[in-house]
Coordinates of C-alpha atoms and ligand atoms in Angstrom, one line a residue:
M1 CA 0.0 0.0 0.0
R2 CA 1.3 3.5 -0.8
E3 CA 2.5 5.4 2.2
S4 CA 2.1 8.9 0.8
I5 CA 0.3 11.4 2.9
S6 CA -2.4 13.8 2.5
G7 CA -3.3 16.3 -0.2
K8 CA 0.2 17.6 -0.1
Y9 CA 1.2 14.3 -1.4
I10 CA 4.7 13.2 -2.0
D11 CA 4.9 10.5 -4.7
E12 CA 5.6 7.0 -3.5
D13 CA 9.0 7.0 -5.2
R14 CA 10.0 10.2 -3.4
Q15 CA 9.4 8.8 0.1
G16 CA 12.6 8.4 2.0
E17 CA 14.7 9.9 -0.8
A18 CA 17.8 11.9 0.0
L19 CA 17.2 15.5 -0.2
V20 CA 20.0 17.5 -1.8
A21 CA 20.2 21.2 -2.2
V22 CA 20.2 22.3 -5.8
A23 CA 22.2 25.4 -5.0
E24 CA 25.2 24.5 -2.8
N25 CA 25.7 27.7 -0.9
A26 CA 28.4 26.8 1.6
T27 CA 31.7 25.7 0.3
A28 CA 33.9 23.6 2.5
G29 CA 32.7 22.1 5.8
K30 CA 30.6 19.3 6.9
K31 CA 28.1 17.1 5.1
L32 CA 24.5 16.4 6.0
Y33 CA 22.5 13.5 4.7
L34 CA 18.8 14.3 5.1
E35 CA 16.1 11.8 4.3
S36 CA 12.4 12.7 4.6
Y37 CA 9.2 10.8 5.0
G38 CA 5.5 11.7 5.2
C39 CA 3.6 14.7 3.8
Q40 CA 4.6 17.7 1.9
M41 CA 4.8 19.7 5.1
N42 CA 7.6 17.4 6.3
F43 CA 9.5 17.8 3.1
S44 CA 9.0 21.5 3.4
D45 CA 10.3 21.4 7.0
S46 CA 13.4 19.6 5.7
E47 CA 14.1 22.7 3.6
I48 CA 14.1 24.8 6.8
V49 CA 16.4 22.2 8.5
A50 CA 18.8 22.4 5.6
S51 CA 18.8 26.2 5.8
I52 CA 19.5 26.1 9.6
M53 CA 22.2 23.5 9.2
N54 CA 23.7 25.6 6.4
T55 CA 24.4 28.4 8.8
Q56 CA 26.5 25.8 10.8
G57 CA 28.6 25.0 7.7
F58 CA 26.7 21.8 6.7
T59 CA 25.9 21.2 3.0
T60 CA 23.7 18.4 1.9
T61 CA 25.0 15.2 0.3
Q62 CA 23.3 12.3 -1.4
N63 CA 25.6 9.8 0.0
P64 CA 25.1 8.7 3.6
E65 CA 28.5 7.1 3.7
E66 CA 30.3 10.4 3.4
A67 CA 28.0 12.3 5.8
D68 CA 29.1 13.8 9.2
A69 CA 25.5 13.9 10.2
I70 CA 22.5 11.9 9.1
F71 CA 19.0 13.2 9.9
I72 CA 15.8 11.4 9.2
N73 CA 12.7 13.6 9.1
T74 CA 10.0 11.1 10.2
C75 CA 6.3 10.6 9.9
A76 CA 4.0 9.0 12.5
I77 CA 0.7 8.9 10.7
R78 CA 0.3 5.1 10.4
D79 CA 2.2 2.3 11.9
N80 CA 3.8 1.2 8.7
A81 CA 5.2 4.7 8.3
E82 CA 7.1 4.3 11.6
L83 CA 8.2 0.7 10.7
R84 CA 9.8 2.0 7.6
V85 CA 11.7 4.7 9.4
R86 CA 13.0 2.1 12.0
N87 CA 14.3 -0.2 9.3
R88 CA 16.1 2.7 7.7
L89 CA 17.5 3.9 11.0
R90 CA 19.0 0.4 11.6
Q91 CA 20.9 0.8 8.3
F92 CA 22.3 4.2 9.4
I93 CA 23.3 2.8 12.8
Q94 CA 25.4 0.2 10.9
I95 CA 27.3 3.1 9.3
K96 CA 27.8 4.7 12.8
K97 CA 29.2 1.5 14.2
N98 CA 32.3 2.0 11.9
K99 CA 32.3 5.8 12.3
P100 CA 31.5 6.7 15.9
E101 CA 31.8 10.5 15.3
L102 CA 28.8 10.3 12.9
L103 CA 25.8 12.1 14.3
V104 CA 22.4 10.4 13.8
G105 CA 19.3 12.6 14.4
I106 CA 15.6 11.8 14.3
L107 CA 13.4 14.7 13.5
G108 CA 9.8 15.3 12.8
C109 CA 6.6 13.6 13.9
M110 CA 7.8 10.3 15.1
A111 CA 10.5 12.1 17.2
E112 CA 7.7 14.2 18.7
R113 CA 5.5 11.2 19.4
L114 CA 8.1 9.0 21.0
K115 CA 10.3 11.7 22.6
T116 CA 13.1 10.3 24.8
K117 CA 11.6 6.7 24.3
L118 CA 13.4 6.8 21.0
L119 CA 16.8 7.2 22.7
E120 CA 16.0 4.3 25.1
E121 CA 15.0 2.1 22.2
E122 CA 17.6 3.1 19.7
K123 CA 20.8 3.6 21.8
L124 CA 22.9 5.0 19.0
V125 CA 20.7 7.9 18.1
D126 CA 22.3 11.2 19.2
I127 CA 19.6 13.8 18.5
V128 CA 15.8 13.8 18.8
A129 CA 14.1 17.0 17.5
G130 CA 10.4 17.6 17.2
P131 CA 8.9 19.8 14.4
D132 CA 9.0 23.0 16.4
A133 CA 12.6 22.5 17.6
Y134 CA 14.6 23.1 14.4
R135 CA 16.0 26.5 15.5
D136 CA 17.6 24.7 18.3
L137 CA 19.5 22.3 16.0
P138 CA 22.8 24.1 16.2
K139 CA 22.7 23.7 20.0
L140 CA 21.6 20.1 19.7
V141 CA 24.4 19.3 17.3
A142 CA 26.9 20.9 19.7
T143 CA 25.6 18.9 22.6
A144 CA 25.7 15.7 20.6
D145 CA 29.3 16.6 19.4
S146 CA 30.3 16.8 23.1
G147 CA 29.1 13.2 23.5
Q148 CA 25.8 13.8 25.2
K149 CA 22.3 12.9 24.0
A150 CA 20.4 16.0 22.7
V151 CA 16.6 16.2 22.8
N152 CA 14.1 19.0 22.1
V153 CA 10.5 18.0 21.6
F154 CA 9.0 21.3 22.9
L155 CA 5.9 22.2 20.9
S156 CA 5.4 25.9 20.3
R157 CA 2.3 28.0 20.0
E158 CA 4.1 30.6 17.9
E159 CA 6.9 29.0 15.9
T160 CA 6.3 29.4 12.1
Y161 CA 9.9 29.7 10.9
A162 CA 8.6 32.7 9.0
D163 CA 12.0 34.4 8.8
I164 CA 14.0 31.4 7.7
S165 CA 14.6 31.2 4.0
P166 CA 14.3 27.5 3.0
V167 CA 17.1 25.9 1.0
R168 CA 15.1 24.3 -1.9
L169 CA 16.0 20.6 -1.9
D170 CA 15.8 18.2 -4.8
S171 CA 13.6 20.7 -6.6
N172 CA 12.7 20.7 -10.2
G173 CA 13.3 24.5 -10.1
I174 CA 9.7 25.0 -11.1
S175 CA 7.4 24.0 -8.2
A176 CA 7.9 24.8 -4.6
F177 CA 5.9 24.5 -1.3
I178 CA 5.2 27.4 1.0
T179 CA 4.1 26.4 4.4
I180 CA 1.4 29.0 5.5
M181 CA 0.5 27.5 8.9
R182 CA 1.6 24.8 11.3
G183 CA -0.2 22.4 13.6
C184 CA -3.8 21.4 13.7
D185 CA -6.7 22.3 16.2
N186 CA -9.1 19.7 14.8
M187 CA -9.4 16.5 16.7
C188 CA -10.2 13.9 14.1
S189 CA -10.3 10.8 16.4
F190 CA -7.9 8.7 14.3
C191 CA -5.2 11.3 13.8
V192 CA -1.9 11.8 15.5
V193 CA -1.1 15.1 13.9
P194 CA -2.4 17.4 16.7
Y195 CA -0.1 15.5 19.1
T196 CA 3.0 15.6 16.8
R197 CA 2.6 19.1 15.4
G198 CA 0.8 20.9 18.2
R199 CA -1.6 23.9 18.1
E200 CA -2.6 25.6 14.9
R201 CA -0.8 28.9 14.1
S202 CA -0.7 31.0 10.9
R203 CA 2.4 32.5 9.4
S204 CA 2.5 36.2 8.6
V205 CA 1.1 37.3 5.3
A206 CA 4.1 39.5 4.5
S207 CA 6.6 36.6 4.9
I208 CA 4.4 34.3 2.7
I209 CA 4.2 36.9 0.0
Q210 CA 7.9 37.7 0.2
E211 CA 8.7 34.0 -0.2
A212 CA 6.4 33.8 -3.3
H213 CA 8.1 36.8 -4.8
D214 CA 11.5 35.3 -4.2
L215 CA 10.5 32.0 -5.8
F216 CA 9.2 33.8 -8.9
A217 CA 12.4 35.8 -9.2
K218 CA 14.4 32.5 -9.0
G219 CA 12.4 31.0 -11.9
Y220 CA 9.7 29.1 -10.0
R221 CA 6.3 29.0 -11.7
E222 CA 4.2 27.1 -9.2
V223 CA 3.7 27.4 -5.5
T224 CA 1.6 25.1 -3.3
L225 CA 0.4 26.7 0.0
L226 CA 0.5 24.1 2.7
G227 CA -1.4 23.6 5.9
Q228 CA -3.3 20.8 7.6
N229 CA -6.5 22.8 7.2
V230 CA -5.8 25.8 5.0
D231 CA -9.3 27.2 5.3
S232 CA -8.7 28.1 8.9
Y233 CA -5.7 30.3 8.1
K234 CA -6.1 33.6 10.0
F235 CA -3.5 36.3 10.5
E236 CA -4.0 39.6 12.2
E237 CA -2.1 42.4 10.6
V238 CA -0.6 45.2 12.8
G239 CA -3.5 47.5 12.1
G240 CA -6.0 44.9 13.3
E241 CA -7.1 43.7 9.8
V242 CA -7.7 40.0 9.8
I243 CA -6.6 38.1 6.7
N244 CA -8.4 34.8 6.1
F245 CA -7.4 32.1 3.6
A246 CA -9.4 33.5 0.7
A247 CA -7.7 36.9 1.1
L248 CA -4.3 35.3 1.4
L249 CA -4.9 33.1 -1.7
E250 CA -5.8 36.2 -3.6
K251 CA -2.7 38.1 -2.5
V252 CA -0.5 35.1 -3.5
A253 CA -2.3 34.9 -6.9
E254 CA -1.5 38.5 -7.5
V255 CA 2.2 38.1 -7.1
N256 CA 2.4 37.2 -10.8
P257 CA -0.1 35.9 -13.2
L258 CA 2.5 33.6 -14.6
M259 CA 2.9 31.8 -11.3
R260 CA 0.4 29.0 -10.7
V261 CA -1.0 28.7 -7.2
R262 CA -2.2 25.5 -5.5
F263 CA -3.1 24.8 -1.9
S264 CA -3.6 21.8 0.4
T265 CA -5.4 20.6 2.5
S266 CA -9.0 21.9 2.5
H267 CA -11.4 20.7 5.1
P268 CA -15.0 20.0 4.1
K269 CA -16.3 21.7 7.3
D270 CA -14.4 24.9 6.6
I271 CA -14.2 25.4 2.8
T272 CA -16.0 28.6 1.8
E273 CA -17.6 30.1 -1.2
E274 CA -15.3 33.0 -0.8
V275 CA -12.3 30.7 -1.7
M276 CA -14.2 29.5 -4.8
Q277 CA -14.9 33.1 -5.8
V278 CA -11.2 33.9 -5.5
M279 CA -10.3 30.9 -7.6
C280 CA -12.8 32.0 -10.3
R281 CA -11.2 35.5 -10.3
H282 CA -7.6 34.3 -10.9
K283 CA -6.7 32.0 -13.8
N284 CA -3.4 31.2 -12.2
I285 CA -5.1 29.6 -9.2
C286 CA -5.3 26.0 -10.3
D287 CA -8.7 24.3 -10.8
Y288 CA -8.0 21.6 -8.3
I289 CA -9.1 20.8 -4.8
H290 CA -8.1 18.1 -2.4
L291 CA -11.0 17.5 -0.1
P292 CA -10.5 14.5 2.1
V293 CA -13.7 12.7 2.9
Q294 CA -12.4 9.7 5.0
S295 CA -15.7 7.9 4.9
G296 CA -19.0 8.0 3.0
N297 CA -21.1 7.1 6.1
S298 CA -22.3 9.7 8.6
R299 CA -22.1 7.4 11.6
I300 CA -18.5 6.7 10.9
L301 CA -17.8 10.3 10.2
E302 CA -19.2 11.2 13.6
L303 CA -17.0 8.6 15.3
M304 CA -14.1 10.1 13.4
N305 CA -15.1 13.5 14.8
R306 CA -14.9 15.0 11.3
T307 CA -17.8 17.3 12.2
Y308 CA -19.7 16.9 8.9
T309 CA -22.1 14.3 7.4
R310 CA -22.2 12.5 4.1
E311 CA -24.9 15.0 2.9
W312 CA -22.8 18.0 4.0
Y313 CA -19.8 16.7 2.1
L314 CA -21.8 16.0 -1.1
N315 CA -23.3 19.5 -0.8
R316 CA -19.8 21.0 -0.7
I317 CA -18.8 19.0 -3.8
K318 CA -21.9 20.4 -5.5
M319 CA -21.0 24.0 -4.4
I320 CA -17.4 23.5 -5.8
R321 CA -18.6 22.1 -9.1
D322 CA -21.2 24.8 -9.5
Y323 CA -18.4 27.4 -9.4
I324 CA -15.9 25.5 -11.5
P325 CA -17.5 22.6 -13.4
H326 CA -14.3 20.9 -14.7
I327 CA -12.4 21.2 -11.5
G328 CA -10.1 18.3 -10.5
I329 CA -11.1 16.8 -7.2
S330 CA -9.2 14.3 -5.0
A331 CA -9.7 12.9 -1.5
D332 CA -8.3 10.8 1.3
I333 CA -10.2 7.7 2.4
I334 CA -9.8 5.5 5.4
T335 CA -11.1 1.9 5.3
G336 CA -12.0 -0.3 8.2
F337 CA -12.3 2.4 10.9
C338 CA -13.5 1.2 14.3
T339 CA -16.9 -0.6 14.1
E340 CA -17.3 0.0 10.3
T341 CA -19.8 -2.5 8.9
E342 CA -20.0 -3.9 5.4
A343 CA -23.0 -1.6 4.7
E344 CA -21.1 1.4 5.9
H345 CA -18.2 0.5 3.7
E346 CA -20.7 0.3 0.8
D347 CA -21.7 3.9 1.7
T348 CA -18.1 4.9 1.0
L349 CA -18.2 3.2 -2.4
S350 CA -21.5 4.8 -3.2
L351 CA -20.1 8.2 -2.3
M352 CA -17.2 7.6 -4.5
E353 CA -19.6 6.7 -7.3
E354 CA -21.4 10.0 -6.8
V355 CA -18.3 12.2 -6.7
K356 CA -16.0 10.2 -9.1
Y357 CA -12.7 11.5 -7.8
D358 CA -9.9 12.2 -10.2
Y359 CA -7.4 11.1 -7.6
A360 CA -7.7 9.4 -4.2
Y361 CA -5.3 8.5 -1.5
M362 CA -6.6 5.4 0.3
F363 CA -5.5 3.9 3.6
M364 CA -6.4 1.1 5.9
Y365 CA -7.1 2.4 9.4
S366 CA -4.1 2.2 11.7
E367 CA -4.6 2.8 15.4
R368 CA -2.3 5.5 16.8
P369 CA -1.5 5.4 20.5
G370 CA -2.9 8.3 22.5
T371 CA -5.5 9.4 19.9
P372 CA -9.2 9.6 21.0
A373 CA -10.0 6.6 18.8
A374 CA -7.3 4.5 20.5
K375 CA -8.6 5.6 23.9
N376 CA -12.3 5.3 23.3
L377 CA -13.0 2.9 20.4
K378 CA -12.2 -0.6 19.5
D379 CA -10.0 -1.3 16.4
D380 CA -12.3 -4.2 15.7
V381 CA -12.3 -4.6 11.9
P382 CA -10.0 -7.5 11.2
E383 CA -6.9 -6.8 9.1
D384 CA -8.1 -9.0 6.2
V385 CA -11.4 -7.2 6.1
K386 CA -9.7 -3.8 6.1
Y387 CA -7.5 -5.1 3.3
K388 CA -10.4 -6.4 1.2
R389 CA -12.3 -3.1 1.7
L390 CA -9.2 -1.2 0.6
Q391 CA -9.0 -3.3 -2.5
D392 CA -12.7 -2.5 -3.2
I393 CA -12.1 1.2 -3.1
I394 CA -8.8 1.1 -5.0
S395 CA -10.3 -0.8 -7.9
L396 CA -13.4 1.5 -7.9
H397 CA -11.1 4.5 -7.8
R398 CA -9.0 3.2 -10.7
H399 CA -12.1 2.8 -12.8
H400 CA -13.1 6.4 -12.0
A401 CA -9.7 7.8 -12.7
F402 CA -9.5 6.0 -16.1
E403 CA -13.0 7.2 -17.0
S404 CA -12.1 10.7 -16.0
N405 CA -8.9 10.5 -18.2
K406 CA -10.8 9.1 -21.1
K407 CA -13.1 12.1 -21.1
D408 CA -10.1 14.3 -21.5
V409 CA -8.9 12.6 -24.8
G410 CA -9.6 15.1 -27.6
K411 CA -9.4 18.1 -25.3
T412 CA -6.6 20.7 -25.0
F413 CA -5.0 21.7 -21.7
E414 CA -2.5 24.4 -20.7
V415 CA 0.5 22.6 -19.2
L416 CA 3.3 24.0 -17.1
V417 CA 6.4 22.1 -18.3
E418 CA 8.3 20.4 -15.5
G419 CA 11.0 18.7 -17.5
E420 CA 11.6 15.5 -19.5
S421 CA 9.5 12.4 -19.1
K422 CA 11.3 9.8 -17.0
R423 CA 10.3 7.0 -19.3
D424 CA 10.9 8.7 -22.6
S425 CA 13.4 11.6 -22.8
S426 CA 12.0 12.6 -26.2
M427 CA 8.8 13.6 -24.4
L428 CA 8.2 16.4 -21.9
K429 CA 6.0 16.2 -18.8
G430 CA 3.9 18.7 -16.8
R431 CA 0.6 19.1 -15.2
S432 CA -2.7 20.6 -16.2
S433 CA -4.4 23.1 -14.0
Q434 CA -6.5 20.1 -12.7
N435 CA -3.3 18.5 -11.5
K436 CA -3.3 15.7 -14.1
M437 CA 0.1 14.5 -15.3
I438 CA 0.5 15.0 -19.0
V439 CA 3.3 13.5 -21.1
F440 CA 3.7 15.1 -24.6
K441 CA 5.7 15.7 -27.6
A442 CA 6.8 19.3 -28.0
D443 CA 9.0 21.6 -30.2
E444 CA 12.7 21.5 -29.3
N445 CA 12.8 25.1 -28.0
I446 CA 10.3 24.4 -25.2
Q447 CA 11.9 24.4 -21.8
K448 CA 10.8 23.7 -18.3
G449 CA 8.9 26.6 -16.8
D450 CA 7.2 27.3 -20.1
Y451 CA 3.4 27.1 -20.5
V452 CA 2.3 25.2 -23.6
M453 CA -1.1 24.0 -24.9
V454 CA -1.3 20.2 -25.3
S455 CA -3.9 18.3 -27.2
I456 CA -4.6 14.9 -25.6
T457 CA -4.6 11.9 -27.9
E458 CA -4.6 8.9 -25.5
C459 CA -4.5 8.1 -21.8
T460 CA -3.8 5.5 -19.1
S461 CA -5.5 5.5 -15.7
G462 CA -2.7 7.6 -14.4
T463 CA -1.4 9.8 -17.3
L464 CA -2.7 11.8 -20.2
I465 CA -0.6 11.6 -23.4
G466 CA -0.6 14.2 -26.2
N467 CA 1.0 16.7 -28.5
M468 CA 1.8 20.3 -28.2
V469 CA -0.4 22.6 -30.3
K470 CA 0.4 26.1 -31.3
N471 CA -2.0 28.7 -30.0
Ligands
SAH1 N1 -5.0 17.5 7.5 C1 -5.4 16.6 6.5 C2 -4.8 15.2 6.6 C3 -3.5 14.9 7.3 S1 -3.2 13.2 7.5 C4 -6.9 16.5 6.5 O1 -7.5 16.7 7.5 O2 -7.3 16.0 5.5 C5 -3.4 12.6 5.8 C6 -4.3 11.5 5.7 O3 -3.8 10.4 6.4 C7 -5.7 11.7 6.3 O4 -6.5 12.5 5.5 C8 -6.2 10.3 6.5 O5 -6.9 9.9 5.4 C9 -4.9 9.5 6.7 N2 -4.8 9.1 8.1 C10 -4.6 9.9 9.2 N3 -4.6 9.2 10.3 C11 -4.7 7.9 9.9 C12 -4.8 6.6 10.6 N4 -4.7 6.6 11.9 N5 -4.9 5.5 9.9 C13 -5.0 5.5 8.5 N6 -5.0 6.7 7.8 C14 -4.9 7.8 8.5
SF4_2 FE1 -5.5 15.1 11.4 FE2 -8.0 16.0 11.2 FE3 -6.1 17.7 11.7 FE4 -6.3 16.6 9.3 S1 -7.8 18.0 10.2 S2 -4.4 16.8 10.5 S3 -7.0 14.5 9.8 S4 -6.7 16.1 13.0
F3S3 FE1 2.9 14.8 8.0 FE2 3.2 12.4 8.9 FE3 3.6 14.4 10.5 S1 1.6 13.1 7.6 S2 2.3 16.0 9.7 S3 4.8 13.9 8.6 S4 2.6 12.5 11.0

């Protein structure tokens, strides 16, 4: 099963990859090997970490063997995410056995969840740093260098790293993330994020706009605004004016009409018509929404504490499509949540049938210690039943995605060129505004960062294929 997380998804093949700075801006000095797991927010945090470590003379490397420090930025969302990290950690610890001066650090959500327990369990780990503790990394590294264990898992109510300019890691030079808020104040009963990332807080408008300007000046042509629940973004300016998400989105869209704007994740209880109106006003805000549903059954939604019903969700989808009929829509779905019956599972399938998602991220429920569901509900759907239900929704979703792609054959889309196709270097790849991956033949002078019109000639369930057309 794929272990990619949330609307801000990181492709399966990017999970755990070494993140390397495109621009090496420190010369000599030490090497940091940084590997990231989980959602886009975590990958975005790694860029903050790289920036802070840069100030300490560390540049990033792709080779763990030559590193002076190895950091793993971890995810705790499901049990298998943690298992994966532990397996990887054991490999790094093997390197440390032959090189005792190597620093091994565990960062991110699993560090926050397990705190000092990690040091008891994994004796060769030197540093444990939670998501709000990255400013403290220089001190933690110094402590570890002196031979002591270094831990900071303090969760802040204010930290947004607003003033830290991220070092863009492993970037295509075209798309970048901008974290606009941190933490989450919702209490979905299955979810560990409120415990690993703390209270919700919004980053200042000025620092977000500044970052968007800088990215455009450096050649970036697409930004994705990140938050666990972007619709609850709220920042009070000095004069008392309160900027909500719709207003922020508009300001980012106005940075430059040639820069595409995406955002993730929207919450069905909070998404507003005002956001849709801003999307309609600005062509460069992409026609795409990630609106996690989790379940199609209202009783299960209540147990999940999602604070909406099936009917409410479907009504939001209608509202969105009334504004933008050909919008791309994706969702997250959990199968086999506590007490889910076969009939309730069928409700999820029937909701999918009504919405027909263009993309979906589907997971088996994994109980997380300390969450309300772990405390109050029984994880009583057997693994094989969860698995079977997951297969049901995956195959239904594939069918929908293929149908949706087939409808696009014969149409023409504006594509932001991201580079050469991995499979065939004579083809280019990029995404439509609806976030569909398009592989196409183009004139030789076309480069990444260009916008081209592509006419679709064929498709698979995952990709549209076509040819550039002159407009
Ligand atoms: N803030 C985002 C989601 C963050 S977590 C939102 O509210 O949509 C990303 C996804 O992981 C969730 O949408 C959910 O589908 C899944 N997830 C979270 N906790 C899980 C758990 N305990 N078991 C299985 N999937 C889970
Ligand atoms: Fe988790 Fe719910 Fe917050 Fe999303 S909105 S991060 S699922 S608690
Ligand atoms: Fe993201 Fe995983 Fe943490 S999904 S917020 S890295 S638990």
